[in-house]
mmCIF file of C-alpha atoms in Angstrom:
data_model
loop_
_atom_site.group_PDB
_atom_site.id
_atom_site.type_symbol
_atom_site.label_atom_id
_atom_site.label_comp_id
_atom_site.label_asym_id
_atom_site.label_seq_id
_atom_site.Cartn_x
_atom_site.Cartn_y
_atom_site.Cartn_z
ATOM 1 C CA MET U 1 9.632 34.094 127.518
ATOM 2 C CA GLU U 2 7.167 33.828 124.662
ATOM 3 C CA SER U 3 8.800 36.357 122.381
ATOM 4 C CA HIS U 4 12.136 36.407 120.591
ATOM 5 C CA MET U 5 14.037 39.504 121.725
ATOM 6 C CA ASP U 6 16.775 39.480 119.097
ATOM 7 C CA PRO U 7 16.178 40.958 115.645
ATOM 8 C CA ILE U 8 14.754 38.449 113.182
ATOM 9 C CA ALA U 9 17.507 37.002 111.017
ATOM 10 C CA ASP U 10 15.774 37.884 107.738
ATOM 11 C CA HIS U 11 16.785 41.479 107.009
ATOM 12 C CA SER U 12 15.311 41.592 103.525
ATOM 13 C CA THR U 13 14.646 45.109 102.274
ATOM 14 C CA ARG U 14 12.021 43.910 99.794
ATOM 15 C CA GLY U 15 9.401 46.642 99.548
ATOM 16 C CA ILE U 16 11.877 49.438 100.349
ATOM 17 C CA VAL U 17 12.483 51.174 97.038
ATOM 18 C CA GLN U 18 16.136 51.895 96.234
ATOM 19 C CA ALA U 19 17.106 50.719 99.696
ATOM 20 C CA GLY U 20 20.879 51.087 99.359
ATOM 21 C CA PRO U 21 21.263 54.771 100.337
ATOM 22 C CA GLY U 22 18.797 54.351 103.187
ATOM 23 C CA LYS U 23 21.128 51.974 105.023
ATOM 24 C CA MET U 24 23.320 54.983 105.805
ATOM 25 C CA LYS U 25 20.362 56.994 107.093
ATOM 26 C CA TYR U 26 18.383 54.701 109.370
ATOM 27 C CA LYS U 27 18.384 51.313 111.068
ATOM 28 C CA LEU U 28 15.543 48.845 110.484
ATOM 29 C CA SER U 29 15.097 45.878 112.846
ATOM 30 C CA ARG U 30 12.365 43.248 113.085
ATOM 31 C CA TYR U 31 11.226 41.231 116.105
ATOM 32 C CA ASP U 32 8.989 38.198 116.559
ATOM 33 C CA PRO U 33 5.725 38.550 118.487
ATOM 34 C CA ALA U 34 4.615 36.232 121.281
ATOM 35 C CA GLU U 35 3.778 32.724 120.107
ATOM 36 C CA ARG U 36 0.029 33.162 120.652
ATOM 37 C CA LEU U 37 0.034 36.245 118.412
ATOM 38 C CA ARG U 38 1.746 34.699 115.386
ATOM 39 C CA THR U 39 -1.529 33.897 113.635
ATOM 40 C CA PHE U 40 -2.306 37.622 113.660
ATOM 41 C CA VAL U 41 1.064 39.418 113.705
ATOM 42 C CA GLN U 42 3.872 38.865 111.187
ATOM 43 C CA HIS U 43 6.448 40.792 113.178
ATOM 44 C CA TYR U 44 7.212 44.021 114.974
ATOM 45 C CA TRP U 45 9.500 46.469 113.231
ATOM 46 C CA VAL U 46 11.552 49.346 114.569
ATOM 47 C CA VAL U 47 13.113 52.192 112.586
ATOM 48 C CA GLU U 48 15.664 54.459 114.287
ATOM 49 C CA TRP U 49 17.426 57.456 112.783
ATOM 50 C CA ASP U 50 19.640 60.355 113.788
ATOM 51 C CA LEU U 51 19.847 62.958 111.023
ATOM 52 C CA ARG U 52 20.567 65.958 113.195
ATOM 53 C CA GLY U 53 22.583 68.430 111.147
ATOM 54 C CA GLN U 54 21.626 66.686 107.906
ATOM 55 C CA GLU U 55 18.986 67.233 105.264
ATOM 56 C CA PRO U 56 15.715 65.303 105.714
ATOM 57 C CA TYR U 57 15.787 61.918 104.014
ATOM 58 C CA ARG U 58 12.933 60.708 101.818
ATOM 59 C CA GLN U 59 12.416 56.936 101.612
ATOM 60 C CA THR U 60 9.996 55.461 99.083
ATOM 61 C CA VAL U 61 8.170 52.242 99.984
ATOM 62 C CA LEU U 62 6.070 49.789 97.973
ATOM 63 C CA SER U 63 4.144 48.329 100.862
ATOM 64 C CA HIS U 64 3.295 44.700 101.425
ATOM 65 C CA PRO U 65 -0.382 43.645 101.664
ATOM 66 C CA ASN U 66 -0.396 44.169 105.430
ATOM 67 C CA VAL U 67 -2.021 46.534 107.895
ATOM 68 C CA ASN U 68 0.489 48.316 110.143
ATOM 69 C CA LEU U 69 -0.012 49.888 113.563
ATOM 70 C CA VAL U 70 2.680 52.576 113.642
ATOM 71 C CA ILE U 71 3.575 54.100 116.991
ATOM 72 C CA GLU U 72 5.208 57.458 116.359
ATOM 73 C CA ARG U 73 5.264 60.337 118.774
ATOM 74 C CA GLY U 74 2.273 62.547 118.091
ATOM 75 C CA ASN U 75 1.201 60.489 115.073
ATOM 76 C CA THR U 76 0.259 56.958 116.170
ATOM 77 C CA ARG U 77 -2.126 55.447 113.618
ATOM 78 C CA ILE U 78 -3.252 52.231 111.973
ATOM 79 C CA TYR U 79 -2.525 52.196 108.234
ATOM 80 C CA GLY U 80 -4.291 50.199 105.558
ATOM 81 C CA ILE U 81 -2.672 49.134 102.312
ATOM 82 C CA TRP U 82 -1.482 51.736 99.838
ATOM 83 C CA GLU U 83 -1.805 50.449 96.274
ATOM 84 C CA LYS U 84 1.043 52.599 94.951
ATOM 85 C CA THR U 85 4.352 53.658 96.437
ATOM 86 C CA SER U 86 4.408 56.059 99.366
ATOM 87 C CA THR U 87 7.184 58.282 100.680
ATOM 88 C CA GLN U 88 8.238 58.693 104.303
ATOM 89 C CA VAL U 89 10.290 61.728 105.362
ATOM 90 C CA LEU U 90 12.830 61.224 108.153
ATOM 91 C CA GLN U 91 14.360 64.234 109.858
ATOM 92 C CA GLY U 92 16.045 65.082 113.138
ATOM 93 C CA LYS U 93 16.253 62.155 115.532
ATOM 94 C CA GLY U 94 13.525 59.638 116.105
ATOM 95 C CA ARG U 95 12.262 56.103 116.516
ATOM 96 C CA VAL U 96 9.150 54.354 115.274
ATOM 97 C CA PHE U 97 7.807 51.108 116.719
ATOM 98 C CA ALA U 98 5.251 49.261 114.606
ATOM 99 C CA VAL U 99 3.142 46.135 114.381
ATOM 100 C CA LYS U 100 2.951 44.472 110.977
ATOM 101 C CA PHE U 101 -0.166 42.317 110.993
ATOM 102 C CA ASN U 102 -0.395 39.236 108.810
ATOM 103 C CA PRO U 103 -2.559 39.655 105.719
ATOM 104 C CA GLY U 104 -5.949 38.907 107.231
ATOM 105 C CA GLY U 105 -4.591 39.182 110.782
ATOM 106 C CA PHE U 106 -6.041 42.597 111.535
ATOM 107 C CA TYR U 107 -9.634 41.729 110.610
ATOM 108 C CA PRO U 108 -10.454 39.871 113.881
ATOM 109 C CA PHE U 109 -9.557 42.996 115.881
ATOM 110 C CA TRP U 110 -11.571 45.393 113.677
ATOM 111 C CA ARG U 111 -14.379 43.137 112.389
ATOM 112 C CA LYS U 112 -14.975 45.243 109.284
ATOM 113 C CA PRO U 113 -14.044 44.586 105.626
ATOM 114 C CA LEU U 114 -10.417 45.579 105.171
ATOM 115 C CA SER U 115 -11.252 47.117 101.799
ATOM 116 C CA ASN U 116 -12.733 49.968 103.897
ATOM 117 C CA LEU U 117 -9.234 50.683 105.181
ATOM 118 C CA THR U 118 -7.386 50.606 101.841
ATOM 119 C CA ARG U 119 -5.635 53.972 101.283
ATOM 120 C CA GLN U 120 -6.938 55.059 104.686
ATOM 121 C CA SER U 121 -5.693 55.250 108.255
ATOM 122 C CA LEU U 122 -7.374 55.070 111.648
ATOM 123 C CA ALA U 123 -6.651 56.517 115.073
ATOM 124 C CA ILE U 124 -5.674 53.728 117.451
ATOM 125 C CA GLU U 125 -8.650 54.434 119.726
ATOM 126 C CA ASP U 126 -11.037 53.845 116.818
ATOM 127 C CA VAL U 127 -10.106 50.154 116.978
ATOM 128 C CA PHE U 128 -8.821 49.479 120.480
ATOM 129 C CA GLY U 129 -10.758 52.040 122.541
ATOM 130 C CA THR U 130 -9.701 55.106 124.518
ATOM 131 C CA GLU U 131 -7.614 52.983 126.899
ATOM 132 C CA ALA U 132 -5.157 52.586 124.003
ATOM 133 C CA LEU U 133 -4.346 56.299 124.044
ATOM 134 C CA THR U 134 -1.627 55.776 126.668
ATOM 135 C CA LEU U 135 0.150 53.122 124.570
ATOM 136 C CA GLU U 136 2.193 55.616 122.526
ATOM 137 C CA GLU U 137 3.913 57.159 125.531
ATOM 138 C CA ASP U 138 4.218 53.798 127.275
ATOM 139 C CA ILE U 139 6.032 52.273 124.282
ATOM 140 C CA LEU U 140 8.201 55.230 123.252
ATOM 141 C CA SER U 141 9.288 56.083 126.799
ATOM 142 C CA ARG U 142 11.073 52.716 126.969
ATOM 143 C CA ASP U 143 14.654 52.756 125.676
ATOM 144 C CA ASP U 144 14.972 48.968 125.555
ATOM 145 C CA VAL U 145 13.380 47.407 122.470
ATOM 146 C CA GLY U 146 12.848 44.131 124.304
ATOM 147 C CA SER U 147 10.707 45.985 126.828
ATOM 148 C CA GLN U 148 8.756 47.616 124.004
ATOM 149 C CA VAL U 149 8.114 44.207 122.433
ATOM 150 C CA GLU U 150 6.897 42.781 125.746
ATOM 151 C CA ARG U 151 4.568 45.751 126.269
ATOM 152 C CA MET U 152 3.051 45.372 122.806
ATOM 153 C CA ASN U 153 2.690 41.632 123.333
ATOM 154 C CA ARG U 154 0.684 42.268 126.503
ATOM 155 C CA PHE U 155 -1.462 44.903 124.803
ATOM 156 C CA LEU U 156 -2.464 42.601 121.947
ATOM 157 C CA LEU U 157 -2.770 39.439 124.042
ATOM 158 C CA GLU U 158 -5.269 41.221 126.273
ATOM 159 C CA ARG U 159 -7.354 41.958 123.180
ATOM 160 C CA LEU U 160 -7.195 38.647 121.378
ATOM 161 C CA PRO U 161 -10.500 37.719 119.728
ATOM 162 C CA GLU U 162 -12.490 35.257 121.827
ATOM 163 C CA GLN U 163 -13.578 33.144 118.864
ATOM 164 C CA PRO U 164 -11.070 31.668 116.391
ATOM 165 C CA ASP U 165 -11.489 32.563 112.729
ATOM 166 C CA ASP U 166 -10.340 29.801 110.385
ATOM 167 C CA ASN U 167 -10.227 32.233 107.482
ATOM 168 C CA VAL U 168 -7.253 34.026 109.071
ATOM 169 C CA GLU U 169 -5.187 30.837 108.968
ATOM 170 C CA LEU U 170 -6.380 30.202 105.416
ATOM 171 C CA LEU U 171 -5.341 33.682 104.283
ATOM 172 C CA ASN U 172 -1.957 33.237 105.956
ATOM 173 C CA GLU U 173 -1.448 30.026 103.983
ATOM 174 C CA ILE U 174 -2.645 31.563 100.707
ATOM 175 C CA VAL U 175 -0.336 34.574 100.988
ATOM 176 C CA ALA U 176 2.619 32.412 102.043
ATOM 177 C CA THR U 177 2.035 30.357 98.905
ATOM 178 C CA LEU U 178 2.096 33.504 96.762
ATOM 179 C CA VAL U 179 5.426 34.487 98.304
ATOM 180 C CA SER U 180 7.042 31.087 97.772
ATOM 181 C CA ASP U 181 5.556 30.053 94.409
ATOM 182 C CA HIS U 182 6.649 32.549 91.774
ATOM 183 C CA GLY U 183 4.736 30.639 89.137
ATOM 184 C CA ILE U 184 1.333 31.771 90.410
ATOM 185 C CA LEU U 185 0.430 34.704 88.186
ATOM 186 C CA ARG U 186 -3.363 34.529 87.966
ATOM 187 C CA VAL U 187 -6.227 34.325 90.439
ATOM 188 C CA GLU U 188 -7.498 31.174 88.725
ATOM 189 C CA GLN U 189 -4.220 29.385 89.502
ATOM 190 C CA LEU U 190 -4.498 30.417 93.137
ATOM 191 C CA ALA U 191 -8.118 29.305 93.385
ATOM 192 C CA SER U 192 -7.260 25.938 91.863
ATOM 193 C CA ARG U 193 -4.362 25.419 94.297
ATOM 194 C CA PHE U 194 -6.745 25.800 97.252
ATOM 195 C CA SER U 195 -9.787 24.156 95.638
ATOM 196 C CA LEU U 196 -11.804 27.359 95.917
ATOM 197 C CA GLY U 197 -13.755 29.385 93.375
ATOM 198 C CA ALA U 198 -12.185 32.561 92.042
ATOM 199 C CA ARG U 199 -15.093 34.614 93.411
ATOM 200 C CA THR U 200 -14.610 33.056 96.865
ATOM 201 C CA ILE U 201 -10.935 34.037 96.814
ATOM 202 C CA GLN U 202 -11.852 37.564 95.750
ATOM 203 C CA ARG U 203 -14.425 37.938 98.532
ATOM 204 C CA LEU U 204 -11.960 36.666 101.123
ATOM 205 C CA PHE U 205 -9.312 39.148 100.022
ATOM 206 C CA ASP U 206 -11.793 42.038 100.016
ATOM 207 C CA LYS U 207 -12.909 41.235 103.562
ATOM 208 C CA TYR U 208 -9.681 40.116 105.216
ATOM 209 C CA VAL U 209 -6.816 41.683 103.220
ATOM 210 C CA GLY U 210 -8.195 44.861 101.663
ATOM 211 C CA VAL U 211 -6.984 44.542 98.079
ATOM 212 C CA SER U 212 -7.773 42.064 95.337
ATOM 213 C CA PRO U 213 -5.856 38.787 94.967
ATOM 214 C CA LYS U 214 -4.712 40.035 91.559
ATOM 215 C CA GLY U 215 -3.290 43.135 93.226
ATOM 216 C CA VAL U 216 -1.435 41.027 95.815
ATOM 217 C CA ILE U 217 0.019 38.753 93.140
ATOM 218 C CA GLN U 218 1.140 41.779 91.139
ATOM 219 C CA ARG U 219 2.699 43.400 94.205
ATOM 220 C CA PHE U 220 4.773 40.362 95.144
ATOM 221 C CA ARG U 221 5.992 39.932 91.577
ATOM 222 C CA LEU U 222 6.962 43.635 91.453
ATOM 223 C CA HIS U 223 8.883 43.208 94.694
ATOM 224 C CA GLU U 224 10.833 40.446 92.971
ATOM 225 C CA VAL U 225 11.556 42.647 89.949
ATOM 226 C CA THR U 226 12.773 45.628 91.988
ATOM 227 C CA GLU U 227 14.896 43.354 94.165
ATOM 228 C CA ARG U 228 16.611 41.945 91.065
ATOM 229 C CA ILE U 229 17.290 45.460 89.822
ATOM 230 C CA GLU U 230 18.692 46.507 93.222
ATOM 231 C CA LYS U 231 21.082 43.533 93.072
ATOM 232 C CA GLY U 232 22.397 44.840 89.754
ATOM 233 C CA GLU U 233 21.056 41.993 87.637
ATOM 234 C CA ASN U 234 20.649 42.568 83.923
ATOM 235 C CA VAL U 235 16.951 42.287 83.121
ATOM 236 C CA ASP U 236 15.507 41.059 79.844
ATOM 237 C CA TRP U 237 12.282 43.068 79.922
ATOM 238 C CA VAL U 238 10.585 41.074 77.180
ATOM 239 C CA GLN U 239 11.294 37.774 78.920
ATOM 240 C CA LEU U 240 10.415 39.236 82.309
ATOM 241 C CA SER U 241 7.064 40.489 81.014
ATOM 242 C CA HIS U 242 6.308 37.003 79.752
ATOM 243 C CA ASP U 243 7.443 35.387 83.016
ATOM 244 C CA MET U 244 5.079 37.652 84.952
ATOM 245 C CA GLY U 245 2.119 36.557 82.854
ATOM 246 C CA TYR U 246 1.810 39.587 80.586
ATOM 247 C CA TYR U 247 0.870 39.168 76.962
ATOM 248 C CA ASP U 248 3.323 41.873 75.928
ATOM 249 C CA GLN U 249 5.936 44.198 77.335
ATOM 250 C CA ALA U 250 3.762 47.288 76.907
ATOM 251 C CA HIS U 251 1.190 46.074 79.426
ATOM 252 C CA PHE U 252 3.906 45.238 81.949
ATOM 253 C CA ILE U 253 5.475 48.703 81.564
ATOM 254 C CA ARG U 254 2.051 50.323 81.985
ATOM 255 C CA ASP U 255 1.371 48.502 85.258
ATOM 256 C CA PHE U 256 4.912 49.074 86.561
ATOM 257 C CA LYS U 257 4.616 52.810 85.920
ATOM 258 C CA ALA U 258 1.119 52.996 87.436
ATOM 259 C CA ILE U 259 2.409 51.604 90.729
ATOM 260 C CA MET U 260 5.991 52.896 90.823
ATOM 261 C CA ASP U 261 5.348 56.301 89.167
ATOM 262 C CA LYS U 262 8.210 55.679 86.760
ATOM 263 C CA SER U 263 9.048 53.326 83.925
ATOM 264 C CA PRO U 264 11.287 50.277 84.468
ATOM 265 C CA GLU U 265 14.101 51.991 82.575
ATOM 266 C CA GLU U 266 13.817 55.112 84.739
ATOM 267 C CA TYR U 267 13.885 52.959 87.854
ATOM 268 C CA VAL U 268 17.036 51.175 86.671
ATOM 269 C CA ARG U 269 18.811 54.460 85.909
ATOM 270 C CA GLU U 270 17.954 55.982 89.298
ATOM 271 C CA THR U 271 18.924 52.821 91.171
ATOM 272 C CA ARG U 272 22.334 52.550 89.510
ATOM 273 C CA LEU U 273 23.404 56.188 89.651
#
């Protein structure tokens, strides 16, 4: 079989804000797509919960720079990137099956600048046609996740773009570099690494990713900060601000609060209650 039916070994909760309490409320699993889809799809993810008899649970998320196709009963949609945190409310019993596209991986299916989808969502038929309207029931009626993965593989494989787009592979490499190299803090550094002009990088991100390269760099670095806080590490905010490329702590705090809707100190207090 082309796809890996066991959950992916990496169970990082990076991007899930204050993830600890959520582990008691829902189960998150990730699955590899078929080999031929890996240029376009990072992974499939499944969230399952049973909160019958309990209060609804609110989970805050600082999303990654990825488009997601979320299959949820009565609310299947394709979501662009949210530049701030968003909150999902879980109640009753339910399951969501989703496709997390690689940064740049959704563009070949939509063929429009991804900046048009930032802070927006689309009905599935707006991208994949009316024949996609049966996918929600087809996926969610299956109790076996392996069967769901195989069905989604077939759906996307049947719609693979006919012509390859080298920019998708390039964007995959650029974003992977941002994840692995914590020393890249400015667009100019990124452009130099790939022997491209800063404006070329910016145009690529606008078209294929949906947010600026600066915004993606900032998001990954914030993921690192919140993960350190969640692990209970003591944070030297002055040093951290410098390490993240800020001239002073005040500018770091301003950007943190703009995205997280709270100051770093408030986030620490809430996380360690």
